Short mmCIF file of C-alpha atoms in Angstrom, two decimals:
data_model
loop_
_atom_site.label_atom_id
_atom_site.label_comp_id
_atom_site.label_asym_id
_atom_site.label_seq_id
_atom_site.Cartn_x
_atom_site.Cartn_y
_atom_site.Cartn_z
CA UNK G 30 61.35 62.56 75.58
CA UNK G 31 59.63 64.62 77.97
CA UNK G 32 60.17 64.78 81.08
CA UNK G 33 58.93 62.08 83.02
CA UNK G 34 61.34 59.45 80.88
CA UNK G 35 64.83 60.96 79.95
CA UNK G 36 65.91 60.77 83.75
CA UNK G 37 65.87 63.83 84.80
CA UNK G 38 63.66 64.74 88.73
CA UNK G 39 60.53 65.22 87.60
CA UNK G 40 58.72 66.27 90.87
CA UNK G 41 58.44 69.90 91.56
CA UNK G 42 58.22 72.20 94.45
CA UNK G 43 54.82 73.05 92.16
CA UNK G 44 53.48 69.34 92.05
CA UNK G 45 54.42 68.25 95.66
CA UNK G 46 52.65 72.17 96.70
CA UNK G 47 49.01 70.70 94.56
CA UNK G 48 49.06 66.69 95.90
CA UNK G 49 49.94 67.78 99.33
CA UNK G 50 47.21 70.98 99.85
CA UNK G 51 44.09 68.43 98.14
CA UNK G 52 45.82 65.40 99.92
CA UNK G 53 45.58 67.47 103.55
CA UNK G 54 42.45 69.33 102.39
CA UNK G 55 40.39 65.86 101.54
CA UNK G 56 41.62 62.77 102.52
CA UNK G 57 43.55 64.44 106.25
CA UNK G 58 38.89 64.88 106.63
CA UNK G 59 37.98 61.78 105.44
CA UNK G 60 40.73 59.77 108.12
CA UNK G 61 40.58 61.66 110.95
CA UNK G 62 36.46 60.95 110.33
CA UNK G 63 36.91 57.58 111.32
CA UNK G 64 38.42 57.47 114.23
CA UNK G 65 37.24 60.18 115.56
CA UNK G 66 34.19 58.75 117.61
CA UNK G 67 36.83 56.03 119.00
CA UNK G 68 38.83 58.46 122.14
CA UNK G 69 35.05 59.46 123.46
CA UNK G 70 32.93 56.75 122.74
CA UNK G 71 31.83 56.32 126.08
CA UNK G 72 31.01 60.54 125.87
CA UNK G 73 29.33 59.85 122.99
CA UNK G 74 27.22 56.39 123.96
CA UNK G 75 26.53 58.72 127.33
CA UNK G 76 24.87 61.59 125.07
CA UNK G 77 23.09 59.43 123.20
CA UNK G 78 22.07 57.42 126.81
CA UNK G 79 20.66 61.40 128.16
CA UNK G 80 19.26 62.95 124.52
CA UNK G 81 17.32 58.94 124.69
CA UNK G 82 16.77 60.20 129.07
CA UNK G 83 15.21 63.42 128.20
CA UNK G 84 12.54 61.41 125.80
CA UNK G 85 11.21 59.80 129.20
CA UNK G 86 11.60 63.08 131.23
CA UNK G 87 13.79 62.07 133.74
CA UNK G 88 17.03 63.29 134.95
CA UNK G 89 20.07 62.49 133.19
CA UNK G 90 23.15 60.70 135.46
CA UNK G 91 20.55 60.68 138.59
CA UNK G 92 21.47 58.31 141.22
CA UNK G 93 18.48 55.18 141.90
CA UNK G 94 17.93 54.50 145.38
CA UNK G 95 16.90 50.49 144.54
CA UNK G 96 16.75 49.75 148.07
CA UNK G 97 13.63 51.69 149.67
CA UNK G 98 10.76 49.80 147.48
CA UNK G 99 10.12 51.91 144.94
CA UNK G 100 9.37 51.17 141.84
CA UNK G 101 11.74 52.25 139.67
CA UNK G 102 10.64 52.77 136.03
CA UNK G 103 12.46 50.25 133.81
CA UNK G 104 13.30 53.19 131.29
CA UNK G 105 14.43 55.78 133.48
CA UNK G 106 16.71 53.49 134.71
CA UNK G 107 18.34 51.94 131.53
CA UNK G 108 18.04 56.39 130.15
CA UNK G 109 18.65 58.07 133.24
CA UNK G 110 20.84 55.89 135.63
CA UNK G 111 24.76 57.32 136.22
CA UNK G 112 27.00 54.26 135.14
CA UNK G 113 30.13 54.15 137.27
CA UNK G 114 33.46 54.55 134.89
CA UNK G 115 34.45 51.49 135.25
CA UNK G 116 31.59 49.72 134.16
CA UNK G 117 31.19 52.11 130.74
CA UNK G 118 32.82 49.27 128.46
CA UNK G 119 29.53 47.68 129.12
CA UNK G 120 26.96 50.26 128.65
CA UNK G 121 26.54 49.03 125.07
CA UNK G 122 26.61 44.98 125.03
CA UNK G 123 23.76 45.09 128.43
CA UNK G 124 21.35 47.89 125.97
CA UNK G 125 20.39 46.59 122.62
CA UNK G 126 19.11 49.80 121.76
CA UNK G 127 21.17 51.44 122.59
CA UNK G 128 23.76 49.26 120.71
CA UNK G 129 21.76 49.61 117.98
CA UNK G 130 22.29 53.39 117.73
CA UNK G 131 25.91 52.97 117.74
CA UNK G 132 26.44 51.41 115.37
CA UNK G 133 23.82 53.43 112.11
CA UNK G 134 25.90 56.27 114.16
CA UNK G 135 28.88 55.07 112.75
CA UNK G 136 27.23 52.72 110.11
CA UNK G 137 25.94 55.28 107.97
CA UNK G 138 28.13 58.19 107.19
CA UNK G 139 28.53 54.67 104.56
CA UNK G 140 25.57 55.33 103.18
CA UNK G 141 26.10 58.88 101.55
CA UNK G 142 28.65 57.01 100.31
CA UNK G 143 26.70 55.31 98.39
CA UNK G 144 24.41 58.26 97.83
CA UNK G 145 27.66 59.70 95.72
CA UNK G 146 28.27 57.43 93.62
CA UNK G 147 24.72 59.08 91.29
CA UNK G 148 26.66 62.18 91.23
CA UNK G 149 30.63 62.48 90.99
CA UNK G 150 29.94 61.80 87.86
CA UNK G 151 28.11 64.72 86.37
CA UNK G 152 30.03 66.98 88.99
CA UNK G 153 33.16 66.43 86.96
CA UNK G 154 31.93 66.55 84.15
CA UNK G 155 30.19 69.56 84.39
CA UNK G 156 33.30 71.41 86.72
CA UNK G 157 36.43 69.75 86.00
CA UNK G 158 38.67 68.01 89.46
CA UNK G 159 39.90 71.12 89.79
CA UNK G 160 36.53 73.11 90.49
CA UNK G 161 34.50 69.89 92.09
CA UNK G 162 37.11 69.41 94.08
CA UNK G 163 36.73 72.86 95.88
CA UNK G 164 32.14 72.70 95.76
CA UNK G 165 33.09 69.51 97.91
CA UNK G 166 34.97 71.07 99.79
CA UNK G 167 32.66 73.41 101.14
CA UNK G 168 30.15 71.40 100.91
CA UNK G 169 32.91 69.07 103.90
CA UNK G 170 32.31 72.04 105.87
CA UNK G 171 28.15 72.03 105.72
CA UNK G 172 28.48 68.64 106.72
CA UNK G 173 30.58 69.19 109.20
CA UNK G 174 28.15 72.03 110.84
CA UNK G 175 25.09 70.11 111.12
CA UNK G 176 26.96 67.37 111.95
CA UNK G 177 28.47 69.73 115.09
CA UNK G 178 24.17 70.73 115.94
CA UNK G 179 23.16 67.34 117.10
CA UNK G 180 25.32 68.26 120.98
CA UNK G 181 23.11 72.24 120.43
CA UNK G 182 20.22 71.58 119.76
CA UNK G 183 20.22 67.90 121.64
CA UNK G 184 18.37 65.66 118.66
CA UNK G 185 19.99 62.32 118.14
CA UNK G 186 18.55 62.29 114.35
CA UNK G 187 21.19 65.72 113.32
CA UNK G 188 23.68 63.20 114.71
CA UNK G 189 22.88 60.97 111.64
CA UNK G 190 22.02 63.27 109.48
CA UNK G 191 25.47 64.68 109.75
CA UNK G 192 27.30 61.45 109.52
CA UNK G 193 25.28 60.56 106.10
CA UNK G 194 26.32 64.43 104.27
CA UNK G 195 30.15 63.83 106.04
CA UNK G 196 30.08 60.14 104.61
CA UNK G 197 29.10 61.87 101.31
CA UNK G 198 30.95 64.13 100.77
CA UNK G 199 33.84 62.52 101.72
CA UNK G 200 33.28 58.91 99.46
CA UNK G 201 32.89 62.28 96.48
CA UNK G 202 36.44 63.21 97.68
CA UNK G 203 38.30 59.67 97.95
CA UNK G 204 37.03 59.33 94.05
CA UNK G 205 37.72 63.09 93.05
CA UNK G 206 41.64 63.57 95.18
CA UNK G 207 43.35 60.58 93.47
CA UNK G 208 41.28 60.91 89.92
CA UNK G 209 43.39 64.86 90.38
CA UNK G 210 46.73 63.54 91.33
CA UNK G 211 47.27 61.64 88.86
CA UNK G 212 46.68 63.09 85.80
CA UNK G 213 48.35 66.01 87.16
CA UNK G 214 51.76 63.44 88.14
CA UNK G 215 54.19 62.53 86.04
CA UNK G 216 54.05 58.06 85.25
CA UNK G 217 56.77 57.90 86.88
CA UNK G 218 56.54 59.64 89.60
CA UNK G 219 52.45 57.89 89.97
CA UNK G 220 52.49 55.80 92.03
CA UNK G 221 54.27 57.50 95.15
CA UNK G 222 52.10 60.83 94.38
CA UNK G 223 48.84 58.83 94.25
CA UNK G 224 50.12 57.47 97.69
CA UNK G 225 50.29 60.59 99.14
CA UNK G 226 46.25 61.47 99.51
CA UNK G 227 46.73 57.95 102.52
CA UNK G 228 49.98 58.81 103.76
CA UNK G 229 47.57 62.67 104.47
CA UNK G 230 44.46 60.47 105.24
CA UNK G 231 46.78 58.53 108.31
CA UNK G 232 48.52 61.37 109.56
CA UNK G 233 44.05 62.51 110.04
CA UNK G 234 43.38 59.32 112.31
CA UNK G 235 46.95 59.16 113.67
CA UNK G 236 45.28 63.54 114.77
CA UNK G 237 42.40 62.28 115.74
CA UNK G 238 43.44 59.86 117.94
CA UNK G 239 45.52 62.81 119.63
CA UNK G 240 42.97 64.74 119.97
CA UNK G 241 40.08 62.46 121.10
CA UNK G 242 41.62 61.47 124.44
CA UNK G 243 40.19 62.45 126.86
CA UNK G 244 43.20 64.65 128.57
CA UNK G 245 42.51 66.44 125.22
CA UNK G 246 38.99 66.75 123.45
CA UNK G 247 37.41 63.60 123.79
CA UNK G 248 34.74 64.51 127.05
CA UNK G 249 32.18 66.09 127.64
CA UNK G 250 32.35 69.67 127.15
CA UNK G 251 35.04 68.47 124.18
CA UNK G 252 34.03 66.49 121.50
CA UNK G 253 32.28 69.02 119.78
CA UNK G 254 34.98 70.55 119.13
CA UNK G 255 36.51 67.95 118.23
CA UNK G 256 34.30 66.45 115.17
CA UNK G 257 34.57 70.84 114.06
CA UNK G 258 38.49 70.41 113.44
CA UNK G 259 37.77 68.95 109.87
CA UNK G 260 36.12 71.62 108.84
CA UNK G 261 39.77 73.04 109.16
CA UNK G 262 41.94 72.24 106.20
CA UNK G 263 38.62 72.13 103.56
CA UNK G 264 38.54 75.77 104.47
CA UNK G 265 42.67 75.22 103.27
CA UNK G 266 41.74 74.12 100.01
CA UNK G 267 39.73 76.27 99.68
CA UNK G 268 42.25 79.37 99.94
CA UNK G 269 45.22 78.03 98.82
CA UNK G 270 43.95 75.65 96.11
CA UNK G 271 43.11 77.85 92.97
CA UNK G 272 46.74 78.35 92.66
CA UNK G 273 46.75 75.15 90.46
CA UNK G 274 45.28 73.90 87.89
CA UNK G 275 42.81 71.74 86.41
CA UNK G 276 44.07 68.79 85.06
CA UNK G 277 46.26 69.51 81.88
CA UNK G 278 44.79 65.74 80.76
CA UNK G 279 41.38 66.72 81.30
CA UNK G 280 41.59 70.30 79.45
CA UNK G 281 43.74 68.86 77.03
CA UNK G 282 41.35 66.11 76.12
CA UNK G 283 37.57 66.83 77.15
CA UNK G 284 38.32 70.07 77.13
CA UNK G 285 40.29 70.45 74.45
CA UNK G 286 41.59 73.79 74.51
CA UNK G 287 46.08 72.36 74.06
CA UNK G 288 47.11 76.02 75.04
CA UNK G 289 45.59 75.86 78.26
CA UNK G 290 46.62 72.37 78.80
CA UNK G 291 50.23 73.42 78.05
CA UNK G 292 50.19 76.49 80.34
CA UNK G 293 48.99 73.70 83.19
CA UNK G 294 52.06 71.65 82.23
CA UNK G 295 54.94 74.39 81.99
CA UNK G 296 53.79 75.36 85.66
CA UNK G 297 53.26 72.03 87.79
CA UNK G 298 56.65 70.57 84.61
CA UNK G 299 58.89 73.75 85.42
CA UNK G 300 60.11 73.42 82.55
CA UNK G 301 59.24 74.07 79.12
CA UNK G 302 60.05 70.38 77.98
CA UNK G 303 56.29 69.09 78.50
CA UNK G 304 55.89 67.73 74.72
CA UNK G 305 56.54 64.34 75.59
CA UNK G 306 53.80 64.26 77.14
CA UNK G 307 50.84 66.60 75.48
CA UNK G 308 51.56 63.76 72.40
CA UNK G 309 50.75 61.31 74.45
CA UNK G 310 47.59 63.33 74.91
CA UNK G 311 47.12 64.11 71.00
CA UNK G 312 47.52 60.02 71.10
CA UNK G 313 44.88 59.31 73.28
CA UNK G 314 42.90 62.00 72.40
CA UNK G 315 42.99 60.73 68.73
CA UNK G 316 41.93 57.28 69.67
CA UNK G 317 39.19 59.01 72.17
CA UNK G 318 37.38 60.54 69.04
CA UNK G 319 36.32 56.89 68.32
CA UNK G 320 34.61 56.10 72.12
CA UNK G 321 31.70 57.62 73.23
CA UNK G 322 31.89 58.96 77.15
CA UNK G 323 31.27 55.79 79.71
CA UNK G 324 28.91 55.75 82.54
CA UNK G 325 28.98 53.90 85.35
CA UNK G 326 25.83 50.92 83.49
CA UNK G 327 27.83 51.17 80.91
CA UNK G 328 31.16 50.01 81.78
CA UNK G 329 29.43 46.64 81.95
CA UNK G 330 29.03 46.87 78.58
CA UNK G 331 32.27 47.26 76.87
CA UNK G 332 34.73 44.18 77.16
CA UNK G 333 37.87 45.95 78.49
CA UNK G 334 36.26 48.08 80.64
CA UNK G 335 34.45 45.77 81.83
CA UNK G 336 37.84 43.42 82.39
CA UNK G 337 39.42 46.83 84.41
CA UNK G 338 36.46 47.14 86.74
CA UNK G 339 37.38 44.57 88.19
CA UNK G 340 40.56 43.96 88.47
CA UNK G 341 40.00 47.49 90.51
CA UNK G 342 37.46 46.85 92.45
CA UNK G 343 39.21 43.15 93.95
CA UNK G 344 41.78 45.49 95.52
CA UNK G 345 38.84 47.88 97.16
CA UNK G 346 36.95 44.80 98.43
CA UNK G 347 39.87 43.13 99.84
CA UNK G 348 40.68 46.55 101.74
CA UNK G 349 37.22 46.64 103.25
CA UNK G 350 36.23 42.98 103.63
CA UNK G 351 40.03 42.44 105.58
CA UNK G 352 38.68 44.01 109.29
CA UNK G 353 39.44 47.65 108.16
CA UNK G 354 36.81 49.36 109.24
CA UNK G 355 36.53 47.38 112.38
CA UNK G 356 39.45 48.34 114.08
CA UNK G 357 39.18 51.21 113.11
CA UNK G 358 35.34 51.84 114.01
CA UNK G 359 35.95 49.64 117.15
CA UNK G 360 39.71 50.42 118.03
CA UNK G 361 39.24 50.53 121.71
CA UNK G 362 36.56 48.24 122.34
CA UNK G 363 38.40 45.61 121.06
CA UNK G 364 42.07 46.54 123.37
CA UNK G 365 39.45 47.18 126.34
CA UNK G 366 37.99 43.51 125.57
CA UNK G 367 40.83 42.47 125.91
CA UNK G 368 41.93 43.41 128.85
CA UNK G 369 43.87 47.18 129.08
CA UNK G 370 42.25 49.74 130.87
CA UNK G 371 40.08 52.90 129.14
CA UNK G 372 43.61 54.80 129.19
CA UNK G 373 45.36 51.98 128.15
CA UNK G 374 43.56 51.71 125.04
CA UNK G 375 42.76 54.98 124.64
CA UNK G 376 46.95 55.46 123.93
CA UNK G 377 47.10 51.39 122.03
CA UNK G 378 44.34 52.81 119.77
CA UNK G 379 46.87 56.13 119.28
CA UNK G 380 50.22 53.57 118.84
CA UNK G 381 47.95 52.13 115.99
CA UNK G 382 48.11 55.11 114.18
CA UNK G 383 51.12 56.18 114.52
CA UNK G 384 51.79 53.11 113.35
CA UNK G 385 49.75 52.99 110.58
CA UNK G 386 51.60 55.89 109.24
CA UNK G 387 54.95 54.86 108.88
CA UNK G 388 53.67 51.81 107.64
CA UNK G 389 52.17 54.88 104.84
CA UNK G 390 55.44 55.74 104.62
CA UNK G 391 56.73 52.38 103.53
CA UNK G 392 54.08 51.71 100.79
CA UNK G 393 55.02 55.91 99.35
CA UNK G 394 58.94 54.36 98.77
CA UNK G 395 58.13 50.68 97.68
CA UNK G 396 54.67 51.35 94.78
CA UNK G 397 57.21 52.97 92.17
CA UNK G 398 59.58 50.54 93.04
CA UNK G 399 58.41 46.94 94.19
CA UNK G 400 55.64 46.87 92.02
CA UNK G 401 51.73 47.27 92.93
CA UNK G 402 51.06 43.77 92.62
CA UNK G 403 53.81 42.91 94.54
CA UNK G 404 52.26 45.08 97.14
CA UNK G 405 48.57 43.04 96.53
CA UNK G 406 49.82 40.07 97.44
CA UNK G 407 52.36 40.69 100.16
CA UNK G 408 50.04 42.49 101.86
CA UNK G 409 47.32 39.63 101.05
CA UNK G 410 49.96 37.31 102.89
CA UNK G 411 50.76 39.03 106.11
CA UNK G 412 47.44 40.11 107.37
CA UNK G 413 45.74 36.85 106.76
CA UNK G 414 48.23 35.33 109.13
CA UNK G 415 47.73 38.00 111.49
CA UNK G 416 43.96 37.80 111.86
CA UNK G 417 45.12 33.44 111.97
CA UNK G 418 46.80 34.51 115.28
CA UNK G 419 44.39 37.11 116.62
CA UNK G 420 41.83 34.64 116.12
CA UNK G 421 43.72 32.04 118.20
CA UNK G 422 44.53 34.71 120.72
CA UNK G 423 41.32 35.81 121.71
CA UNK G 424 40.54 31.96 122.09
CA UNK G 425 43.72 31.54 124.87
CA UNK G 426 43.19 34.73 126.51
CA UNK G 427 39.52 33.25 127.11
CA UNK G 428 40.67 30.26 128.30
CA UNK G 429 41.91 32.40 131.01
CA UNK G 430 46.04 32.63 129.65
CA UNK G 431 46.46 36.27 130.11
CA UNK G 432 49.74 36.32 128.22
CA UNK G 433 47.60 36.06 125.21
CA UNK G 434 46.43 40.04 125.17
CA UNK G 435 49.47 40.63 124.51
CA UNK G 436 49.31 38.57 121.87
CA UNK G 437 46.35 39.88 120.82
CA UNK G 438 46.98 43.20 120.90
CA UNK G 439 50.47 42.80 118.10
CA UNK G 440 48.50 41.03 115.98
CA UNK G 441 46.48 44.66 115.14
CA UNK G 442 49.66 46.16 114.43
CA UNK G 443 51.02 43.32 111.90
CA UNK G 444 47.70 43.36 110.71
CA UNK G 445 47.57 47.57 110.41
CA UNK G 446 51.50 47.57 109.50
CA UNK G 447 51.08 44.71 106.26
CA UNK G 448 47.19 46.92 105.40
CA UNK G 449 48.99 50.59 105.32
CA UNK G 450 52.05 48.88 103.65
CA UNK G 451 50.34 47.15 100.52
CA UNK G 452 46.76 46.66 100.33
CA UNK G 453 45.43 49.93 101.69
CA UNK G 454 47.35 52.56 98.92
CA UNK G 455 47.80 50.14 95.97
CA UNK G 456 43.90 50.31 96.08
CA UNK G 457 44.02 54.34 95.11
CA UNK G 458 46.61 53.84 93.09
CA UNK G 459 45.38 51.09 90.31
CA UNK G 460 41.40 52.24 89.48
CA UNK G 461 43.70 55.77 87.59
CA UNK G 462 45.69 53.34 85.90
CA UNK G 463 43.19 50.90 84.47
CA UNK G 464 41.43 53.79 83.09
CA UNK G 465 41.03 55.50 79.73
CA UNK G 466 40.18 59.41 80.12
CA UNK G 467 36.09 58.68 79.05
CA UNK G 468 35.71 56.29 81.90
CA UNK G 469 37.75 57.30 84.62
CA UNK G 470 35.36 58.71 86.04
CA UNK G 471 32.93 56.62 86.44
CA UNK G 472 34.50 53.75 86.80
CA UNK G 473 36.50 55.43 90.06
CA UNK G 474 32.86 56.60 91.66
CA UNK G 475 31.93 53.05 91.53
CA UNK G 476 34.65 51.71 93.08
CA UNK G 477 34.54 54.00 95.87
CA UNK G 478 31.11 53.65 95.97
CA UNK G 479 31.65 49.32 96.64
CA UNK G 480 34.31 50.31 98.91
CA UNK G 481 32.19 52.48 100.96
CA UNK G 482 28.99 49.68 100.31
CA UNK G 483 31.52 46.80 102.32
CA UNK G 484 32.28 49.86 105.06
CA UNK G 485 28.50 49.75 105.21
CA UNK G 486 28.39 45.59 105.45
CA UNK G 487 31.02 44.99 107.56
CA UNK G 488 30.48 47.92 110.17
CA UNK G 489 26.97 47.18 110.69
CA UNK G 490 26.90 43.39 110.66
CA UNK G 491 30.13 43.13 112.72
CA UNK G 492 28.64 43.91 116.75
CA UNK G 493 25.65 41.37 115.02
CA UNK G 494 28.18 38.86 114.57
CA UNK G 495 30.66 38.94 117.16
CA UNK G 496 27.86 37.28 120.01
CA UNK G 497 27.44 34.68 118.02
CA UNK G 498 30.99 33.57 116.52
CA UNK G 499 33.23 35.29 119.31
CA UNK G 500 36.38 35.68 117.81
CA UNK G 501 35.48 33.75 115.19
CA UNK G 502 33.58 35.79 112.51
CA UNK G 503 37.77 37.07 112.20
CA UNK G 504 38.05 33.61 110.01
CA UNK G 505 35.29 35.60 107.55
CA UNK G 506 37.82 38.00 106.27
CA UNK G 507 40.26 35.87 106.50
CA UNK G 508 38.28 33.89 103.51
CA UNK G 509 37.11 36.88 101.58
CA UNK G 510 40.63 38.43 101.18
CA UNK G 511 41.76 34.72 100.47
CA UNK G 512 39.06 35.00 97.35
CA UNK G 513 40.36 38.18 96.92
CA UNK G 514 44.44 37.95 96.73
CA UNK G 515 44.08 34.34 94.26
CA UNK G 516 41.77 36.01 91.80
CA UNK G 517 44.62 38.86 92.07
CA UNK G 518 47.72 37.29 91.75
CA UNK G 519 45.71 35.40 88.43
CA UNK G 520 44.55 38.10 87.04
CA UNK G 521 46.44 42.04 87.70
CA UNK G 522 48.78 42.55 85.19
CA UNK G 523 52.22 44.58 87.03
CA UNK G 524 50.92 48.70 86.27
CA UNK G 525 54.49 50.28 87.11
CA UNK G 526 56.24 52.74 85.10
CA UNK G 527 53.96 51.77 82.46
CA UNK G 528 51.83 54.91 81.34
CA UNK G 529 48.07 53.83 80.54
CA UNK G 530 47.34 53.04 76.44
CA UNK G 531 50.73 50.35 77.93
CA UNK G 532 47.75 49.36 80.38
CA UNK G 533 45.63 49.14 78.29
CA UNK G 534 47.21 47.26 75.84
CA UNK G 535 48.81 44.33 78.17
CA UNK G 536 44.52 43.85 79.27
CA UNK G 537 43.69 43.91 75.80
CA UNK G 538 45.39 40.61 74.48
CA UNK G 539 45.18 39.49 78.35
CA UNK G 540 41.26 38.94 76.76
CA UNK G 541 42.31 37.71 73.25
#
């Protein structure tokens, strides 16, 4: 029996090193970027106003005197006038053009994510997982550099391009990293190891929220440096990942280099007793010889792959249609909207991400104990209840019940507790568990693209729907979760502790 099956602990220092370095260098920046624009939102929005002001030849921050009878140009008044700090939360709602610029800047990151679907599969096929991660890290550093040039060059267009490229590299990170970690981890630790990227992602969000406070870097002089922070983990990855091996499964099954695969396994497991895992790879290789390498389009032509694909996509659809991206991108404005001050909203957002960190730690413990399906369904139930209460408290707040705004904030915290402990982590674990080697790259890239599309739709549509539906906008998220929860309850098998071959066998029986 192999190490993962004989009761000995398969967790080694080298395996943990590889997982932590990969997660820190890839998902930490993604988590940081997700929330980094929250804290300095007013600062960045004012920068957008200053860019437009310069186009009209005005002086930004000018104090206009409307009492002397002099006619004031409407464009200069809109874009150049000084806005008091207490009026800054209303800048977006009072200026549709500015609101659109902000919404595009926030959501366009997902356009890059959608574009990544056409690159990930050939990139992994050509370079392998390890070298692909190194190349994407270089691209991530370049993309952050482009983004940071925007305030220097005073160009909104560079701001948007930088966000697109950051989204492109981030989506590739979120596709390749789970594949690499899943393939270097033993079966009994696969769930826990694949949860670590989410842990580092939330750590990135906590760090981004903390550094984004006005007292730190979330101010007029510091926000440029704040946006440059995500380049640092990528630099660490470039230095340390070369000491880690390529995926043993890829070396054995794709490259058919059995000696290199064994060497990689010995390094990861810290033992020479790796024959059981090698035999499992040999079994998959023997079966793979009778199959062709699947692309994104051919996934839908194979009945088993198509069935597995829907099971992998549904948790991602649930993750993106739950409203989490709305709370992530607009948490500060949501908290100010329920009556908190700017400072109170920023600190509440920081506390929210600290709670997310604890929820992810809980998921790390439960994913290989309670099981993937249980966490998904419990997460669905908790999120649906918290969203329903959020709508109720929002309506009560509008009716003048001051106490209801605190219930609203509590609902957001409960939402993220269930989201992080359930849906968030499992959605990234499942795709690597449901597919064999020849379909995994295409499947995970497609799931990542679905996630990017869902995030794009949500973040673009939310600010447009809120003025119409107000607090009842969140009922849409409840409906989506009822659908995905029902589908997963009926169709998803438990994958905890099972090899890919065993999971595929169960799925085949379901199709009969």
